[in-house]
Coordinates of C-alpha atoms and ligand atoms in Angstrom, one line a residue:
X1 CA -14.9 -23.9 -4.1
X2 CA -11.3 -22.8 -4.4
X3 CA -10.2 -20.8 -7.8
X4 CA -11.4 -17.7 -9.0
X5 CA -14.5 -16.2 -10.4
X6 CA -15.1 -13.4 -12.2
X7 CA -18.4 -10.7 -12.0
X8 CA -19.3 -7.4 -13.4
X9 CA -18.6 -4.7 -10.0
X10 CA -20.7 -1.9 -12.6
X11 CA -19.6 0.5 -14.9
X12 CA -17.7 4.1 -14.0
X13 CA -19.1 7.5 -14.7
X14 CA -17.3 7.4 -17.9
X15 CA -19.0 4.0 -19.2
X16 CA -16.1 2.1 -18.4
X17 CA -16.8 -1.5 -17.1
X18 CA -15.2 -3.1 -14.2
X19 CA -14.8 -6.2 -12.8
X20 CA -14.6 -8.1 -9.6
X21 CA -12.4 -10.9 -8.9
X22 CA -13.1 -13.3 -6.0
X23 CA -10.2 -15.9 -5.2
X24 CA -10.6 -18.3 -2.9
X25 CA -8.0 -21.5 -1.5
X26 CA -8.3 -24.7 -0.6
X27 CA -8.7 -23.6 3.0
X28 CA -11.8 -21.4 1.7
X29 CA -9.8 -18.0 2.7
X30 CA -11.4 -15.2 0.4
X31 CA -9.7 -12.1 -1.4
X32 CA -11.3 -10.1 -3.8
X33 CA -10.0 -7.4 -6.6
X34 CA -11.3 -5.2 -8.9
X35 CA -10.2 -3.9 -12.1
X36 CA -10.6 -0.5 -11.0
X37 CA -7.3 0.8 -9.4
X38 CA -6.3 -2.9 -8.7
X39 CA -8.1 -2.6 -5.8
X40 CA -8.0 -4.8 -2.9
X41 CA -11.7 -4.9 -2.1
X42 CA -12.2 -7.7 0.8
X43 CA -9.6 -10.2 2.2
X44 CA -11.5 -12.7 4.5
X45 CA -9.0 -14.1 7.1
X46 CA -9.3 -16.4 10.1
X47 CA -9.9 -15.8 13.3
X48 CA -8.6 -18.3 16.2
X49 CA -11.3 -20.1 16.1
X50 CA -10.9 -20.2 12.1
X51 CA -14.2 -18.2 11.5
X52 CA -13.4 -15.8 8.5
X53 CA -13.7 -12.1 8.5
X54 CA -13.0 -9.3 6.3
X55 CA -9.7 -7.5 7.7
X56 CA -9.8 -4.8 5.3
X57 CA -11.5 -1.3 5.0
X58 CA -13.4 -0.2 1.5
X59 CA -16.7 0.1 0.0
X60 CA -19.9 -1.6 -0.5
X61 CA -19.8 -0.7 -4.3
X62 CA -18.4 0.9 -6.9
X63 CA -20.3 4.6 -6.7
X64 CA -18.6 4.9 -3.3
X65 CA -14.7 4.0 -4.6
X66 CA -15.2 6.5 -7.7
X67 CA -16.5 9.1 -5.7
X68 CA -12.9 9.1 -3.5
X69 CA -11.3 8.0 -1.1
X70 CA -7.4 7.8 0.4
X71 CA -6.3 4.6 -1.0
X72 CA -8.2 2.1 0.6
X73 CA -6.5 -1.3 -0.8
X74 CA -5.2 0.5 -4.1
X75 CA -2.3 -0.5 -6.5
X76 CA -0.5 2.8 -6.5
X77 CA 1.6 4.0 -9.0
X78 CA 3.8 5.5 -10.7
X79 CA 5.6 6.6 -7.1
X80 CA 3.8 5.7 -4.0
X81 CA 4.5 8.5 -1.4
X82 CA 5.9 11.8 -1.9
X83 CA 7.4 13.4 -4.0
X84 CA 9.0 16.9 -3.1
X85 CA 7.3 19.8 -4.7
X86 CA 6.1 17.1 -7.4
X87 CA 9.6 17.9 -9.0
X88 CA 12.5 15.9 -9.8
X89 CA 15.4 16.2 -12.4
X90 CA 16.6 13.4 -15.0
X91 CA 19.7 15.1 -16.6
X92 CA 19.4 18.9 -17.4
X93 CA 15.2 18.5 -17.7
X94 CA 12.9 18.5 -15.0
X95 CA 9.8 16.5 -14.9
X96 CA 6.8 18.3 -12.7
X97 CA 4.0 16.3 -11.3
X98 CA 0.9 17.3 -9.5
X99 CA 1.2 18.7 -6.0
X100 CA -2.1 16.8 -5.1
X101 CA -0.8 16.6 -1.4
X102 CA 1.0 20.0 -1.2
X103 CA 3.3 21.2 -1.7
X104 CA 4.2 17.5 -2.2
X105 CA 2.8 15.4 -4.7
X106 CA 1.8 11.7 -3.6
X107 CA 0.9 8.4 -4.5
X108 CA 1.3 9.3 -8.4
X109 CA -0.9 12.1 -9.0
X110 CA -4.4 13.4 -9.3
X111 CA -5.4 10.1 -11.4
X112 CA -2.9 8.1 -10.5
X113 CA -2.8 3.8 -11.2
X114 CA -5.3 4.1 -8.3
X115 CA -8.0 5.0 -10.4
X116 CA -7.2 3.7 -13.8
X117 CA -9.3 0.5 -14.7
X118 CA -6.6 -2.1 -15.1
X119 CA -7.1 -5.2 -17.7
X120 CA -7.2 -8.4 -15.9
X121 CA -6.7 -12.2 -16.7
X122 CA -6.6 -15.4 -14.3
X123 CA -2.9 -17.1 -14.8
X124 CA -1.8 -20.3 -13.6
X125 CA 0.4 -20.5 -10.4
X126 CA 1.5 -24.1 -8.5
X127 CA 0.1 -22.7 -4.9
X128 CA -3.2 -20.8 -5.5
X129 CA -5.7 -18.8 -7.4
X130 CA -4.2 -16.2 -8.8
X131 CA -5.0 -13.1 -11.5
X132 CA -2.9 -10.9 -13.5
X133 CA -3.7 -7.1 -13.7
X134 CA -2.0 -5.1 -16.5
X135 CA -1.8 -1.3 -17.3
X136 CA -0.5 0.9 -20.0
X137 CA 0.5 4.3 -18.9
X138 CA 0.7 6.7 -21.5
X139 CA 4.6 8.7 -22.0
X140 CA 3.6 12.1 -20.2
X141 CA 0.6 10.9 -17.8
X142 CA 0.6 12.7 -14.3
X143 CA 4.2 14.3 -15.9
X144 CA 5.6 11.4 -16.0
X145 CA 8.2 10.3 -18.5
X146 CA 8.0 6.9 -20.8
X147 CA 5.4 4.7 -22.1
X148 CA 5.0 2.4 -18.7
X149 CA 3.7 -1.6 -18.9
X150 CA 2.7 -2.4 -15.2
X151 CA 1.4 -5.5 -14.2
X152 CA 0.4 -6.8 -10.6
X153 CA -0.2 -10.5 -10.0
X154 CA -2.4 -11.7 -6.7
X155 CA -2.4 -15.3 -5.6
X156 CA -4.1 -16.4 -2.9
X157 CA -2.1 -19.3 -2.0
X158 CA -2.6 -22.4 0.2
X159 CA -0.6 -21.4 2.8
X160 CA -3.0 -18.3 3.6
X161 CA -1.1 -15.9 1.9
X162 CA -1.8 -12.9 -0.1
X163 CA 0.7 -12.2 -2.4
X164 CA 1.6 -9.5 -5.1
X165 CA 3.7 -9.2 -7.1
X166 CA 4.9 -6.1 -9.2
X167 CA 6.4 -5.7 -12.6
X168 CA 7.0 -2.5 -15.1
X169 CA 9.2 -1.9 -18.3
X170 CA 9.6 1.8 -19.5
X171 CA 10.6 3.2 -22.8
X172 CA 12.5 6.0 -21.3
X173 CA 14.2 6.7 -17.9
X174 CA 11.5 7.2 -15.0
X175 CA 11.3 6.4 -11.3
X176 CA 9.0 4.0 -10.7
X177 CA 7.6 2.9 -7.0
X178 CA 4.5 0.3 -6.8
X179 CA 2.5 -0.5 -3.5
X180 CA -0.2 -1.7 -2.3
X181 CA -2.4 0.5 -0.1
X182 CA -4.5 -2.0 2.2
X183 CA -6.0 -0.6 5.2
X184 CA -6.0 -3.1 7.7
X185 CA -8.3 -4.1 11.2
X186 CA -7.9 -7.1 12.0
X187 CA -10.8 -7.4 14.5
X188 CA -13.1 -5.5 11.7
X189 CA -14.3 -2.9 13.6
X190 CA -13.3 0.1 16.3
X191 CA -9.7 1.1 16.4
X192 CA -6.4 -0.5 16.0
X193 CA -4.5 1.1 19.2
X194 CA -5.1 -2.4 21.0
X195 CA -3.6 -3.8 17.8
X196 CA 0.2 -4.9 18.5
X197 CA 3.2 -4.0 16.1
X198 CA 6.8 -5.5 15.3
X199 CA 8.6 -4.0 12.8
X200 CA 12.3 -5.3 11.7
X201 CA 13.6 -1.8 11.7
X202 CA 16.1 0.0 13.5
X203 CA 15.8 3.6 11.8
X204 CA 13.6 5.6 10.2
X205 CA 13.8 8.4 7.2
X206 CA 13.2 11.7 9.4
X207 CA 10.0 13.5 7.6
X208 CA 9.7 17.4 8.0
X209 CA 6.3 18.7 8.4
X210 CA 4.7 17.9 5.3
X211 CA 6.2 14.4 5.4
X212 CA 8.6 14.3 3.2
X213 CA 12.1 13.0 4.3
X214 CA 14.8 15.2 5.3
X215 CA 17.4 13.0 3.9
X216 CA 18.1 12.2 7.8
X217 CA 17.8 8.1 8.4
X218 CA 17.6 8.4 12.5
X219 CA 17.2 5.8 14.9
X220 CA 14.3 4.5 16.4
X221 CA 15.7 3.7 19.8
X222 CA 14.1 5.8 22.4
X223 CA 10.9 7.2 19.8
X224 CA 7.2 5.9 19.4
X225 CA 8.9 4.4 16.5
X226 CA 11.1 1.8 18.3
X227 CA 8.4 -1.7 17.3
X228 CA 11.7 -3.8 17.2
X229 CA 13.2 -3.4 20.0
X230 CA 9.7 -2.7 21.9
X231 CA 6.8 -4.1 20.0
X232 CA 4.0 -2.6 21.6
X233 CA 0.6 -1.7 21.3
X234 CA 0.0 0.7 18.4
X235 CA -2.1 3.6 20.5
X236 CA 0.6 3.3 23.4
X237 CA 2.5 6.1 21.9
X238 CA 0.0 7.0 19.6
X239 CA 0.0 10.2 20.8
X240 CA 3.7 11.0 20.7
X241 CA 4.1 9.6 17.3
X242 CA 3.9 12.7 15.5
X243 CA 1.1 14.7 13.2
X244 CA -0.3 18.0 13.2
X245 CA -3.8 18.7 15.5
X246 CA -5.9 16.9 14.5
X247 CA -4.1 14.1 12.5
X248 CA -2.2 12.6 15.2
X249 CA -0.7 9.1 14.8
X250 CA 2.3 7.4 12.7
X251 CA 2.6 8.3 9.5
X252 CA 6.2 7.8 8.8
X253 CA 8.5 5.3 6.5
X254 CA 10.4 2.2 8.4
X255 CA 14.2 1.6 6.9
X256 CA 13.8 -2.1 7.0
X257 CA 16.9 -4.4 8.5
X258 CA 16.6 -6.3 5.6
X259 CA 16.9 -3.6 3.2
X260 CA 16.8 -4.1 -0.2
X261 CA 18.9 -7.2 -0.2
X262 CA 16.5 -10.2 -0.2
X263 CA 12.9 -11.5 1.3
X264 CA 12.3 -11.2 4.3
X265 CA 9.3 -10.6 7.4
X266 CA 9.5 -7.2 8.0
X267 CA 6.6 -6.9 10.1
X268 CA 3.9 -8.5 12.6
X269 CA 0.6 -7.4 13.7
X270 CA -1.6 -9.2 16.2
X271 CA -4.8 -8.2 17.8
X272 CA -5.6 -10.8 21.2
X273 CA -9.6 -11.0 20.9
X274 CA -9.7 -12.0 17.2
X275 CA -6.1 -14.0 17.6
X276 CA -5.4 -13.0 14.1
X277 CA -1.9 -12.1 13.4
X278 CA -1.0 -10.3 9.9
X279 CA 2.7 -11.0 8.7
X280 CA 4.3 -8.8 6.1
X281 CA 6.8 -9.8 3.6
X282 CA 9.0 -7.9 0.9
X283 CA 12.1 -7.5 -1.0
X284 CA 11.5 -4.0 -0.5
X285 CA 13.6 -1.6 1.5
X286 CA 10.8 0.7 3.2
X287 CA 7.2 0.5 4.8
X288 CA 5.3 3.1 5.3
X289 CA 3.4 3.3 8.6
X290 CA 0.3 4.7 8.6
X291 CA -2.5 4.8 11.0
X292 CA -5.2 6.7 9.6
X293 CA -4.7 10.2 10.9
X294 CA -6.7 11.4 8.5
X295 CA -9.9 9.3 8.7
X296 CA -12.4 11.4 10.3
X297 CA -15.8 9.6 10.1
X298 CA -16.9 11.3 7.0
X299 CA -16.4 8.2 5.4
X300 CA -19.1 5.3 5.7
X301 CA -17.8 1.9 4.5
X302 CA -18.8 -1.6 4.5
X303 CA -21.8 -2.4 6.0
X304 CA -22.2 0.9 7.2
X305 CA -18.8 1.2 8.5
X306 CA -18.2 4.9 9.7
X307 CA -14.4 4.9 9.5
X308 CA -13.0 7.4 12.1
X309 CA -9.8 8.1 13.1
X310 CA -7.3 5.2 13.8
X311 CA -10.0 2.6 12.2
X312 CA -7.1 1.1 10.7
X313 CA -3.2 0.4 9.5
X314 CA -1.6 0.7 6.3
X315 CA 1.7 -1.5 6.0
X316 CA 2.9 -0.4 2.7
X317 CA 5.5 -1.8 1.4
X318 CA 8.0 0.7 -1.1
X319 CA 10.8 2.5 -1.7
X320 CA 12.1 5.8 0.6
X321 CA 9.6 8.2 0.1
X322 CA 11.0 10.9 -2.2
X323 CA 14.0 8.8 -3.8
X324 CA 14.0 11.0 -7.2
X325 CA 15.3 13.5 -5.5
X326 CA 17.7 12.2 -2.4
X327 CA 20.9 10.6 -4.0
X328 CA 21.5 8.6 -0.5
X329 CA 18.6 6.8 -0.8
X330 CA 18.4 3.7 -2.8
X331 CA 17.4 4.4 -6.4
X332 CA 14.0 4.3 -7.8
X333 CA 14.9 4.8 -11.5
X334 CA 13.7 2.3 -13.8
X335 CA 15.3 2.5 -17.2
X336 CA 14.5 1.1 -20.7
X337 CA 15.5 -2.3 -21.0
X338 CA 14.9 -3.1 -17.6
X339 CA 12.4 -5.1 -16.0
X340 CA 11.0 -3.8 -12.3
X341 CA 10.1 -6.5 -10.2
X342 CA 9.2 -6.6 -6.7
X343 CA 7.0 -8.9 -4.1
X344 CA 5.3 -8.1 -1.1
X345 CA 2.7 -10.8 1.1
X346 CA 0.1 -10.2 3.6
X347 CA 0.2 -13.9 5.1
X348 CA -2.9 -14.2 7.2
X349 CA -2.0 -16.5 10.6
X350 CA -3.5 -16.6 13.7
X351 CA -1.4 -16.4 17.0
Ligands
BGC401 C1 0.5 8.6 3.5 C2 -0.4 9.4 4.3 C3 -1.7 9.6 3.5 C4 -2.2 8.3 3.2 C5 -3.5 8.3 2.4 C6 -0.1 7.3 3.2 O1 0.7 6.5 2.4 O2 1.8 8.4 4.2 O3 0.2 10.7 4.6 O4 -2.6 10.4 4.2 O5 -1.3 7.5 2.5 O6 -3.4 9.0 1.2

């Protein structure tokens, strides 16, 4: 039946409880969240002959998300991506942050918003279930400055779409950078190099060899990264894409055509046998393409699920990695006062 219910998904080593929340629409399309990490658990999405399957990657239960993993369908937060030498520099002080991912830090720290347990209630929206996750970050946690209200609303609407959408108020001055980290296969198993990619960009932020950007926006035309002008299958150029031995693949942030200045499709990702087509939509002026390089088949997943290399693609949707710290690229500062808001969708079509 379409709406949402609500179930106990155990407690955390620490006692804490969490819950699980399953949405469902009027076209029986399934996503499910928990209150640890805002976490994207399951999103159950029709194949072309409208049987449902579960395009994302995670974990049977609880035990396995706690015990770690990179991301898998996360809320991240404060800053999704890096962040040079987890330093940047607000007037004469310097904030420092974990280098969790050195010398860079990334996706907001050693406990980041990832792996907070979130409060969560069921709101009201005109075109689908929906539920409101909150979170209070403490002035100083992960380094951070300013007492932070998040908040991340999913609806599941009629038209098959999953969307989020993001807002934070600060006390004081502090860049601020939400995401969602789903990792998707669209056929639910194998790899995604017969998976096919368009993305509505025409450059790229150049990444040194840790990843972070050089402060370099270069042009795709003529790279593994030209999915505008080329859209292709992702393992085509898989190989040429970048990565040191052995985590090959794309791992690199898109600037988006439609940059920061409205709502727009910024990407499309198809795979023929399942007929499933994924399209991505955001206000945002980045995504972060990601293939997995660093899955490795150490970890098992759903049903058993050894995820390997390539099992999967993360679309996330942000702002220019390292944006604290590169005063070309749009800014990331949130100040008090202000309300962040931002929307991203995962609308879930079949070709
Ligand atoms: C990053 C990757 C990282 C992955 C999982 C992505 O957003 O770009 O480098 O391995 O997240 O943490």
């Amino acid at each position: 039946m379409a709406g949402v219910t609500k179930a106990s998904f155990g407690k955390l080593k620490t006692g804490e409880a969490v819950d699980i929340y399953t949405l469902t629409n009027k076209n029986g399309l399934i996503a499910k969240i928990m209150t640890f990490g805002a976490t994207l658990t399951e999103l159950h999405a029709p194949d072309k002959s409208g049987k449902l399957g579960d395009i994302c990657l995670g974990f049977d239960n609880l035990a396995a998300y706690e015990k770690g993993h990179p991301y898998m369908g996360s809320t991240v937060g404060r800053y999704a991506n890096r962040i040079g030498k987890g330093r940047f520099k607000l007037g004469e002080k310097t904030y420092k942050l974990a280098t969790n991912n050195p010398p860079n830090h990334l996706h907001g720290g050693t406990k980041g918003w990832d792996k907070r347990v979130w409060k969560a209630q069921i709101v009201p929206k005109p075109d689908g279930p929906a539920v409101q996750f909150t979170y209070v970050s403490k002035d100083g946690e992960e380094g951070y400055p300013g007492n932070v209200n998040a908040s991340v609303i999913y609806t599941l609407t009629d038209a098959n779409t999953l969307r989020m959408e993001y807002a934070a108020t600060t006390d004081k001055p502090c860049p601020i950078n939400m995401t969602n980290h789903a990792y998707f296969n669209l056929k639910g198993s194998g790899t995604i190099h017969d998976h096919e990619l368009y993305v509505a960009a025409k450059s790229y932020t150049e990444g040194d060899a840790d990843l972070l950007p050089t402060g370099k926006i270069l042009p795709v035309t003529d790279t593994p990264y030209d999915f505008f002008a080329q859209p292709a299958a992702i393992g085509d150029r898989i190989t040429a894409a970048g990565g040191k031995e052995p985590n090959i693949g794309y791992d690199m942030n898109f600037v988006l055509l439609s940059g920061a200045k409205g709502y727009a499709t910024v990407a499309r990702l198809s795979e023929a046998t399942s007929g499933r087509l994924l399209e991505i939509r955001t206000d945002q002026p980045g995504l972060q393409f990601y293939t997995g390089n660093f899955l490795d088949g150490t970890l098992v997943g759903k049903g058993g699920w050894k995820y390997v290399q390539h099992s999967a693609i993360c679309l996330e949707t942000q702002h220019f990695p390292d944006s604290p710290n590169q005063k070309s690229f749009p800014s990331t500062m949130l100040m008090p006062g202000q309300t962040y808001r931002t929307k991203t969708e995962y609308a879930c079509l079949v070709k």
